[in-house]
Coordinates of C-alpha atoms in Angstrom, one line a residue:
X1 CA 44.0 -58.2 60.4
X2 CA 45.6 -58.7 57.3
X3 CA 45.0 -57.0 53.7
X4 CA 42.1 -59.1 52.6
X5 CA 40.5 -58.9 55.5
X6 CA 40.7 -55.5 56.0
X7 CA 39.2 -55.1 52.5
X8 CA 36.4 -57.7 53.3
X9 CA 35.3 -55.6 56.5
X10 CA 35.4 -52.4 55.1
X11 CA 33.2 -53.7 51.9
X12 CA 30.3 -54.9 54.2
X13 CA 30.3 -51.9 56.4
X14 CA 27.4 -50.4 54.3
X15 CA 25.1 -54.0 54.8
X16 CA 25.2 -52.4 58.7
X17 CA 26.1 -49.0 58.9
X18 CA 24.0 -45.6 58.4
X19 CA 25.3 -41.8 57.5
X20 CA 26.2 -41.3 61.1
X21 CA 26.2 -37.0 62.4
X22 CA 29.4 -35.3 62.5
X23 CA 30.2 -36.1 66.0
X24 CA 30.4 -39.7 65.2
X25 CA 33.6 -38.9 62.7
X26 CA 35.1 -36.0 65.8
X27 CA 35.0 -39.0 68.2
X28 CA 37.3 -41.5 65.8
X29 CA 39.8 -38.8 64.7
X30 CA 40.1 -37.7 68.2
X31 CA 40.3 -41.4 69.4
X32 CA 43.5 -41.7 66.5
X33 CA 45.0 -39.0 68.0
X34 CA 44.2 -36.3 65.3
X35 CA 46.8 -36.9 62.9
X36 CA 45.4 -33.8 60.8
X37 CA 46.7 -31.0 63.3
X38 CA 50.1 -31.9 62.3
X39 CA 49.8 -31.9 58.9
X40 CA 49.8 -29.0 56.2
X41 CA 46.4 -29.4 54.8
X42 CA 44.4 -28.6 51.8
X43 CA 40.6 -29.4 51.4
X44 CA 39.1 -29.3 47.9
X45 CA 35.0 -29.4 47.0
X46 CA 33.1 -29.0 44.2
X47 CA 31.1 -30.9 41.6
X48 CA 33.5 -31.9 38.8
X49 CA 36.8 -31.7 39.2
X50 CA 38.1 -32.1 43.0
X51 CA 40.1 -34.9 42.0
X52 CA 41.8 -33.5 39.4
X53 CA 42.8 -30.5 41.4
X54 CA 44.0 -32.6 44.2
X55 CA 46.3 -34.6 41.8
X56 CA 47.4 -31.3 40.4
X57 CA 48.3 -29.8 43.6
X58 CA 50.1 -33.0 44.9
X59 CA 52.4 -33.4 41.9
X60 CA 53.4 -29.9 42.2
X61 CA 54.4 -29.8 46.0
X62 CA 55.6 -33.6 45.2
X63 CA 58.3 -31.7 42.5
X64 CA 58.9 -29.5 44.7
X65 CA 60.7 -31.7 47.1
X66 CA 57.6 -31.6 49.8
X67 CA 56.5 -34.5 51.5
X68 CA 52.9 -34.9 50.3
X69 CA 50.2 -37.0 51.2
X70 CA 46.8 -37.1 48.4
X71 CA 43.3 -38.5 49.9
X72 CA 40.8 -39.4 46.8
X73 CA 37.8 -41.2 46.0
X74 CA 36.4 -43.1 44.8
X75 CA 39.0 -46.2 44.2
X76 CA 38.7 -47.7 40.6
X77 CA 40.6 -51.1 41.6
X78 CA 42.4 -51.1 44.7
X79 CA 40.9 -49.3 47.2
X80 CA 44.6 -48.5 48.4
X81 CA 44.6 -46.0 45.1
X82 CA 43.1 -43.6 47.8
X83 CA 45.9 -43.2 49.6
X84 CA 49.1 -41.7 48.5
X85 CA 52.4 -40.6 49.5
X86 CA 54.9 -38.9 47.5
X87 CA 52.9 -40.4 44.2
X88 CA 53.0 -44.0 45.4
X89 CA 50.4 -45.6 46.4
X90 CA 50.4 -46.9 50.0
X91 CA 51.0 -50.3 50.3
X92 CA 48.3 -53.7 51.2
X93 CA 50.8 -53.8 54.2
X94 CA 50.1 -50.2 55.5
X95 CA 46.6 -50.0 54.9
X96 CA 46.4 -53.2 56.7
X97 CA 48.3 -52.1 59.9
X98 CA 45.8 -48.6 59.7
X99 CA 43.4 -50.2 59.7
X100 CA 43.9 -52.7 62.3
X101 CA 43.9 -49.3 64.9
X102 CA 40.8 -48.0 63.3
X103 CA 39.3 -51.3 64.0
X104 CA 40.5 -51.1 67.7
X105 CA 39.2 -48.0 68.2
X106 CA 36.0 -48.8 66.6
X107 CA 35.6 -51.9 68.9
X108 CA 36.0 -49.3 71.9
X109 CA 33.9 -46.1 70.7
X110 CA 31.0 -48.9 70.0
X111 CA 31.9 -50.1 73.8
X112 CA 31.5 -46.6 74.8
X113 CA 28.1 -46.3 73.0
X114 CA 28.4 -44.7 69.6
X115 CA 27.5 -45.5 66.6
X116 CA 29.3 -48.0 64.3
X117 CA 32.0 -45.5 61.5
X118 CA 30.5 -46.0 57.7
X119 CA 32.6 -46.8 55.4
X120 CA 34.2 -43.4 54.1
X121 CA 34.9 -42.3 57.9
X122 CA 36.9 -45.7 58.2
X123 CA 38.4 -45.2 55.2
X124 CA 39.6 -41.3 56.4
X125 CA 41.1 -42.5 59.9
X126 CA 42.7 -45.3 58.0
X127 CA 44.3 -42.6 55.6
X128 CA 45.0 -40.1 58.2
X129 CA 47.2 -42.8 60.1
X130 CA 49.2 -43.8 56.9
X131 CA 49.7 -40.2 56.5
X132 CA 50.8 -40.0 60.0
X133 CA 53.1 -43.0 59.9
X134 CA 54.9 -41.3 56.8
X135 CA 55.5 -37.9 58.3
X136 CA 53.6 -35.6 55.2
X137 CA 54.2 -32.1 56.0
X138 CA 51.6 -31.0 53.3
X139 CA 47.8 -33.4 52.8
X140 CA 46.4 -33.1 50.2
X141 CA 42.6 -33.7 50.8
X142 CA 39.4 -34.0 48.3
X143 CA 35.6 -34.7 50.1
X144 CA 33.9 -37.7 49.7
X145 CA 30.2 -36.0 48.7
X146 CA 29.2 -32.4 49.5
X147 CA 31.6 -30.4 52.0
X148 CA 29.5 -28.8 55.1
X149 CA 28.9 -32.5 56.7
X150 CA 31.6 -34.4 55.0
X151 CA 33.9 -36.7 57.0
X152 CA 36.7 -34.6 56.0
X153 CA 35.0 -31.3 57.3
X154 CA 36.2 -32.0 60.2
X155 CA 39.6 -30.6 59.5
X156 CA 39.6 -27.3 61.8
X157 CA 42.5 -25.5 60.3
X158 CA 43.2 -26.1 57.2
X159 CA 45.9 -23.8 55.2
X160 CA 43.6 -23.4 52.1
X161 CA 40.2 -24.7 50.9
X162 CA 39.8 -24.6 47.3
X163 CA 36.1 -25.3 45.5
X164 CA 36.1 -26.6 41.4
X165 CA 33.2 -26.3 39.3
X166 CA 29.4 -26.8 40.7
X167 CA 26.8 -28.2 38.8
X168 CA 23.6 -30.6 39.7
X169 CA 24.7 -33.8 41.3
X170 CA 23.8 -35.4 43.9
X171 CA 20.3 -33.9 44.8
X172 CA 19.1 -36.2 46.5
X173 CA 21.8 -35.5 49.1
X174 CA 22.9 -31.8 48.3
X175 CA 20.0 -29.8 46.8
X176 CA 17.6 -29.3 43.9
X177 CA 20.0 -25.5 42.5
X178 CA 23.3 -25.1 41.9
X179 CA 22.6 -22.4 44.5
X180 CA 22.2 -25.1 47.2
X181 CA 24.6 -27.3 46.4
X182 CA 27.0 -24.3 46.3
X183 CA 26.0 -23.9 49.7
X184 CA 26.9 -27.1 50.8
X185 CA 30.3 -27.1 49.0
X186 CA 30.7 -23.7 50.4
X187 CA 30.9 -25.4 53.8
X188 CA 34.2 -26.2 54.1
X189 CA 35.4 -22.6 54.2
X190 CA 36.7 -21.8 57.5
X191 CA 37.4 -18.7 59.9
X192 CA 40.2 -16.4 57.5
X193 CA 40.9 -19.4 55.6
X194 CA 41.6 -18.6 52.0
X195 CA 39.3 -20.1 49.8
X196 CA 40.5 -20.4 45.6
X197 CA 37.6 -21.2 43.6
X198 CA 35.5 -21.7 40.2
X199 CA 33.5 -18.4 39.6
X200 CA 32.1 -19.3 36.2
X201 CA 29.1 -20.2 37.0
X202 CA 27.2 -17.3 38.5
X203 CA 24.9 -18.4 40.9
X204 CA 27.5 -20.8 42.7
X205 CA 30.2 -17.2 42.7
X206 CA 27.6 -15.4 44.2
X207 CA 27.2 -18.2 47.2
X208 CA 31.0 -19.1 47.7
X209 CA 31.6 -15.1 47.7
X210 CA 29.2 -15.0 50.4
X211 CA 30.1 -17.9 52.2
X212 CA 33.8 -15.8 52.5
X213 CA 32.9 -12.6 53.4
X214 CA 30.7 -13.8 56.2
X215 CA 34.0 -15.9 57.4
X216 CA 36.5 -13.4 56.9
X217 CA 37.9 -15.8 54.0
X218 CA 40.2 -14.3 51.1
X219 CA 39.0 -14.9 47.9
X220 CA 40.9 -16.4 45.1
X221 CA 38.8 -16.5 41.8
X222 CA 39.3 -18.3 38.7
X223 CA 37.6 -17.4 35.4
X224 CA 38.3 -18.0 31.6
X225 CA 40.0 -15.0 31.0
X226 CA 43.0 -16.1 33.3
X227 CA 44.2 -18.5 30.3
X228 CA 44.7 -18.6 26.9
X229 CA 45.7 -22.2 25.0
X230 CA 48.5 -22.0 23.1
X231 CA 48.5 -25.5 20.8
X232 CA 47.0 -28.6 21.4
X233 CA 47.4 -32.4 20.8
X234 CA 46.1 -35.7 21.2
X235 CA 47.4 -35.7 24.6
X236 CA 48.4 -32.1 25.9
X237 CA 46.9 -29.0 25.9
X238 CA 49.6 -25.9 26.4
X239 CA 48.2 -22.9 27.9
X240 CA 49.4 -19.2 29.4
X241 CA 47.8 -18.6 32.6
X242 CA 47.4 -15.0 33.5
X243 CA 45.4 -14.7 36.6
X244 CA 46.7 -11.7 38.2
X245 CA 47.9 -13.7 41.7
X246 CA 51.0 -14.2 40.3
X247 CA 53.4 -13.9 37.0
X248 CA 52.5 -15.0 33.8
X249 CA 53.1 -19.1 33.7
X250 CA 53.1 -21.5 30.4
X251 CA 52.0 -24.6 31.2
X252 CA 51.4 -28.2 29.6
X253 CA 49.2 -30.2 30.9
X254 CA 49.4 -33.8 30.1
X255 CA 45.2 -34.2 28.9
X256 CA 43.6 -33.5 26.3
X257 CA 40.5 -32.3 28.0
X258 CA 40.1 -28.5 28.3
X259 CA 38.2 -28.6 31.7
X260 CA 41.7 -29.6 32.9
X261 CA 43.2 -26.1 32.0
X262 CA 41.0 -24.9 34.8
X263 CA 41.6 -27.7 36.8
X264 CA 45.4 -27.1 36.6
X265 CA 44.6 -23.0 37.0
X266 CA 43.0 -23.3 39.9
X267 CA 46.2 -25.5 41.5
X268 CA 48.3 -23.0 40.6
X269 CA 46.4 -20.8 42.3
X270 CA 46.0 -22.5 45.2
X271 CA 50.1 -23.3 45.0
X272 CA 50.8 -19.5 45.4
X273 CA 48.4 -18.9 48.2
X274 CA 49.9 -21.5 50.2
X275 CA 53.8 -20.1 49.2
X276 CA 53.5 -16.5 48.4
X277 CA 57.3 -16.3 49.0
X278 CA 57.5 -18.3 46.3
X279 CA 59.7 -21.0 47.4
X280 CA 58.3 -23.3 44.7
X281 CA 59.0 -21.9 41.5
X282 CA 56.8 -21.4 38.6
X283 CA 59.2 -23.7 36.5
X284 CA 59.1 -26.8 39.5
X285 CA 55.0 -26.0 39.5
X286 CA 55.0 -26.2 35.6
X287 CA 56.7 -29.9 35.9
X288 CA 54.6 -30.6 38.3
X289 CA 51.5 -30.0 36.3
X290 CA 53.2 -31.8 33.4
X291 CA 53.8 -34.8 35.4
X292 CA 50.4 -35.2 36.8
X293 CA 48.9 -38.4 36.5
X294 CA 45.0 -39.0 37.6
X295 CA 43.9 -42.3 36.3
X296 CA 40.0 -42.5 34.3
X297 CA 39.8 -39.0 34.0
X298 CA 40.5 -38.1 30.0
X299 CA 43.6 -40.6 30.7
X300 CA 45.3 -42.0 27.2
X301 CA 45.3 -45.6 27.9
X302 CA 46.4 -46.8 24.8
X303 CA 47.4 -45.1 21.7
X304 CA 44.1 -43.5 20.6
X305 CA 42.1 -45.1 23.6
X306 CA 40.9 -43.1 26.0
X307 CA 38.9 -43.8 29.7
X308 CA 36.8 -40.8 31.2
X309 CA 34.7 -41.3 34.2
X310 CA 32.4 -38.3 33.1
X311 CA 28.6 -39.4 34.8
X312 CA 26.6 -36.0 35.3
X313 CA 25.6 -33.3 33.2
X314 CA 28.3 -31.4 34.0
X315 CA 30.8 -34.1 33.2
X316 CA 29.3 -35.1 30.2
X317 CA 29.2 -31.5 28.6
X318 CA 32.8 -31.0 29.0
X319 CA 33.2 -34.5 27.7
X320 CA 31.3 -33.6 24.4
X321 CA 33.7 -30.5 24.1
X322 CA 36.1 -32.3 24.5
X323 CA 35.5 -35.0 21.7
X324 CA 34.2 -31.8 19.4
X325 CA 37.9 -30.5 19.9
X326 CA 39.2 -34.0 18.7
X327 CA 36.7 -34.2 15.8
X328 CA 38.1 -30.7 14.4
X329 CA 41.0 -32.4 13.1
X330 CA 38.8 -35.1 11.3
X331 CA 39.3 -37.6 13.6
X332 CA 36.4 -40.3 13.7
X333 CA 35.1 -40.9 17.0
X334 CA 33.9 -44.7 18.5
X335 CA 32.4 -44.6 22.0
X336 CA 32.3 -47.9 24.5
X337 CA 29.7 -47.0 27.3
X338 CA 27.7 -48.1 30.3
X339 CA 26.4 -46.4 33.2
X340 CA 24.0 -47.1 36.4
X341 CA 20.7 -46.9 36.9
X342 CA 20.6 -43.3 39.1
X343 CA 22.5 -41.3 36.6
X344 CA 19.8 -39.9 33.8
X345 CA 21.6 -42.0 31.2
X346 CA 19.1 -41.2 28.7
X347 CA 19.6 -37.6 28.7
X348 CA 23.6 -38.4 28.4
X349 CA 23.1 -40.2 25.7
X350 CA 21.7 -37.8 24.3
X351 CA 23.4 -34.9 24.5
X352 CA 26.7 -37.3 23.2
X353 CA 24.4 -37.8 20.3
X354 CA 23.3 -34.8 19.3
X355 CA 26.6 -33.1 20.1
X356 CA 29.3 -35.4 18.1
X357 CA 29.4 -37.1 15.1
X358 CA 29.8 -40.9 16.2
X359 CA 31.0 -43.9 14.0
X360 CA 30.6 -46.5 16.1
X361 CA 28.9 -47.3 19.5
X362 CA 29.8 -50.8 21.7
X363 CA 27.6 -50.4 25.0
X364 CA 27.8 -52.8 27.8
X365 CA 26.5 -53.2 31.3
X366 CA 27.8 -52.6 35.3
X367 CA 26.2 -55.8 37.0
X368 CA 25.1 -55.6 40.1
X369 CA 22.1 -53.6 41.9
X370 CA 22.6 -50.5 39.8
X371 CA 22.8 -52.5 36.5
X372 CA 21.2 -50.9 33.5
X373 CA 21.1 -53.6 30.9
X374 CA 22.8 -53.2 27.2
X375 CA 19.5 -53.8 25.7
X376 CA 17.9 -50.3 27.6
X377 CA 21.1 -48.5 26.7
X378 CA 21.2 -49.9 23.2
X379 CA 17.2 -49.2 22.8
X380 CA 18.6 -45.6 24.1
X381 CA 21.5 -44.7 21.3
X382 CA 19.0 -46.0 18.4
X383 CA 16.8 -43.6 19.8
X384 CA 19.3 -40.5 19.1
X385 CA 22.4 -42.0 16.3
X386 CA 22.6 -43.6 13.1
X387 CA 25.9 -45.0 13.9
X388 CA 25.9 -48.8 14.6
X389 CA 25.2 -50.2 17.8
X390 CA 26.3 -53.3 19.5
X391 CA 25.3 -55.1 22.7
X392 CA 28.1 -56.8 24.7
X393 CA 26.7 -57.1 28.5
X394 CA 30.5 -58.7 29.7
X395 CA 33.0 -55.5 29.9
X396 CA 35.9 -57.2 28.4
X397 CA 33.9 -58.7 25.4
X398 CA 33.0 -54.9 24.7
X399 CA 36.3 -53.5 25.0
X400 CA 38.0 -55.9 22.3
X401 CA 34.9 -55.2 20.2
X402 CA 35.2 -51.3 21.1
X403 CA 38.9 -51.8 19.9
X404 CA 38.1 -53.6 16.8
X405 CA 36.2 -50.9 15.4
X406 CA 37.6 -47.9 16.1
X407 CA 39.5 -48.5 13.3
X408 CA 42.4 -45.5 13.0
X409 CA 40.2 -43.1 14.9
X410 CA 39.8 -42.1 18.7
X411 CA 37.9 -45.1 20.9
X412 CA 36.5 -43.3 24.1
X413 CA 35.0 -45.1 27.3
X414 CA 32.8 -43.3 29.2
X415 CA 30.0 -43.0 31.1
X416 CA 30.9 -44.3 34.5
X417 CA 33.6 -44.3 36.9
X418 CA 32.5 -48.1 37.7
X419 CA 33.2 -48.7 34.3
X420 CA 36.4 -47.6 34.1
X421 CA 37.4 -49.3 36.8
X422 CA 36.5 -52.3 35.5
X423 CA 38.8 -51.7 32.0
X424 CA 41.7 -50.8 34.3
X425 CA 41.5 -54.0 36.0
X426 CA 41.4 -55.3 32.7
X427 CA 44.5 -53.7 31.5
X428 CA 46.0 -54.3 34.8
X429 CA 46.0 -57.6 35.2
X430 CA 47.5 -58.1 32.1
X431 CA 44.4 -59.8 30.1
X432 CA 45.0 -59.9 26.8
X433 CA 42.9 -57.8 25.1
X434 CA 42.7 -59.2 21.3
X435 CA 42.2 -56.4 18.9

């Protein structure tokens, strides 16, 4: 089975598959062998965030001189942008040959009577084995949704769980409170496991806290007191973490977004649980932070173009404060957006509304099942700004005219992670974009 094939297969698994039980995903990891037992791992939950942390936390050990695997989702073009060793991402050929052995064993566990592997459980064995096949002492490894009956749960002993901010997402899946889906987060902590964690928001503290005491679990807990920012700019934030786990540490980290001073925090954390004889130094931890890349998340794209992926309430707050922070400096603000038809896009858009000044808006539209169309989101914005509002329903058509107007301010693209994977491909594959 070659790359595009691989890629074919694994995209229609959803047309025949169904959430399968926890044993399903115990049956295929055994079946590989469990590459996981012989790997260094660290499993990150939460809301918002995960991603970031994981990035974080790679780049660091990466600096370090540690042979690191990272596990992420979703994909924003290639769905090898999951998988990645050392901060490269694994090649068509090695996905390929992963998969190939999943595929095998898939054929055989079917055989045997179980069910069929969704999607994200193929994808997991077919990372696990790439991991494998590049000897990783440490993996690095963020849950698909939730945490108690994620595919990557099933990771018995792991050297440090870490949970990032929890906020309402998901319900249909995880719960109606922040208190439930806390719970559900909550469920990758394991037996005397140290667990680092997000304990701003108390109602998810007061579950995670719990969740640790009842399994023995260390607790490691981040709150805004830990850091101070030092100077900001349109790219960087520098910051003096002071979180009582270890010395005082300056850091820089390469966004502009504030939630990613608590992102960073919490890796650090995490870093020093993991090598309290400090083997990794705070200076190789620093550069690790400062070389941290984690594409459509408050990345610079451009000069003064920005892609987030924010698309929950959560997301979008910090989004807002982070575009408030911006605006401080008397920087005009243009927004490109789209989003899909689950996400409460009305009440984003109005909250991004009523919380920044905006002097411009380009919306366009995600086609496809989810598809909310530029007139509804158009009809939306009206609704809540004055600012001018224009309707392109292709993405790239709305990008050059995103581009045109921004004039010398700040164009952000948000809204969806679907749409910024669509602009990266854009950028990519080397369209021109005329501005």
């Amino acid at each position: 089975m070659n790359y595009t094939e691989a890629v074919e297969y694994i995209e229609s698994t959803p047309k025949f598959t169904k959430k399968n039980g926890p044993e399903n995903t115990w049956e295929l990891i055994r079946r590989i062998g469990n590459p996981e037992r012989r790997m260094k791992v660290i499993h990150v939950a939460g809301t918002n965030g995960k991603g970031s942390v994981c990035a974080f936390l790679a780049s660091i050990l990466t600096n370090a001189g540690r042979r690191t695997g990272l596990f992420t989702s979703p994909h924003l073009v290639d769905i090898t942008e999951r998988f990645e060793v050392d901060g490269e991402q694994a090649s068509h050929e090695d996905f390929a040959r992963a998969f190939t052995r999943v595929m095998r064993v898939t054929e055989e566990m079917i055989a045997d009577g179980f069910a069929h592997p969704a999607y994200f459980e193929l994808l997991f064995a077919a990372g696990l084995l790439i991991f494998e096949k590049a000897e990783v002492e440490y993996l690095v490894l963020e849950t698909g949704l939730g945490g108690r009956l994620d595919a990557t749960n099933l990771v018995e002993h792991p050297i440090a769980t870490v949970i990032t901010s929890i906020s309402l997402d998901h319900m249909e899946y995880l719960g109606n409170t922040v208190a439930e889906i806390a719970a559900e987060k909550a469920g990758i902590i394991k037996e005397g496991v140290p667990v680092i964690y997000d304990g701003r928001n108390p109602e998810a503290d007061a579950v995670i806290a719990a969740q640790a005491v009842k399994l023995r679990a260390r607790t490691y807990r981040y709150d805004d007191s830990m850091s101070q920012i030092l100077g900001k700019t349109d790219k960087s934030i520098d910051f003096l973490l002071d979180s009582g786990y270890d010395e005082k540490i300056k850091v820089t980290v390469p966004y502009l977004a504030p939630y990613q001073v608590v992102n960073s925090s919490l890796a650090l954390i995490a870093l020093r649980v993991i090598d309290p004889d400090r083997r990794i130094s705070s200076e190789q931890a620093a550069a690790g932070i400062a070389g941290t890349r984690w594409p459509g998340r408050m990345e610079t794209v451009l000069p003064g173009v920005v892609f987030d992926g924010a698309h929950n309430a959560d997301g979008i707050r910090e989004f807002i404060r982070t575009l408030r922070s911006v605006q401080e400096s008397g920087t005009e603000i243009s927004l490109l957006f789209s989003a899909v038809a689950e996400k409460e896009y009305e009440k984003m858009i109005q909250e991004i509304c009523e919380g920044v000044r905006l002097s411009s808006v380009v919306v366009t539209q995600i086609d496809g099942s989810r598809v909310v169309p530029v007139e509804r989101l158009a009809d939306v914005f009206r609704k809540y700004t004055d600012a001018p509002v224009v309707e392109k329903a292709k993405v790239k058509d709305a990008f050059e005219m995103a581009l045109r107007q921004r004039g010398d301010g700040m164009l952000f693209c948000a809204g969806s992670l679907y749409l910024v994977g669509e602009l990266k491909a854009i950028l990519r594959g080397g369209v021109s974009v005329s501005i």
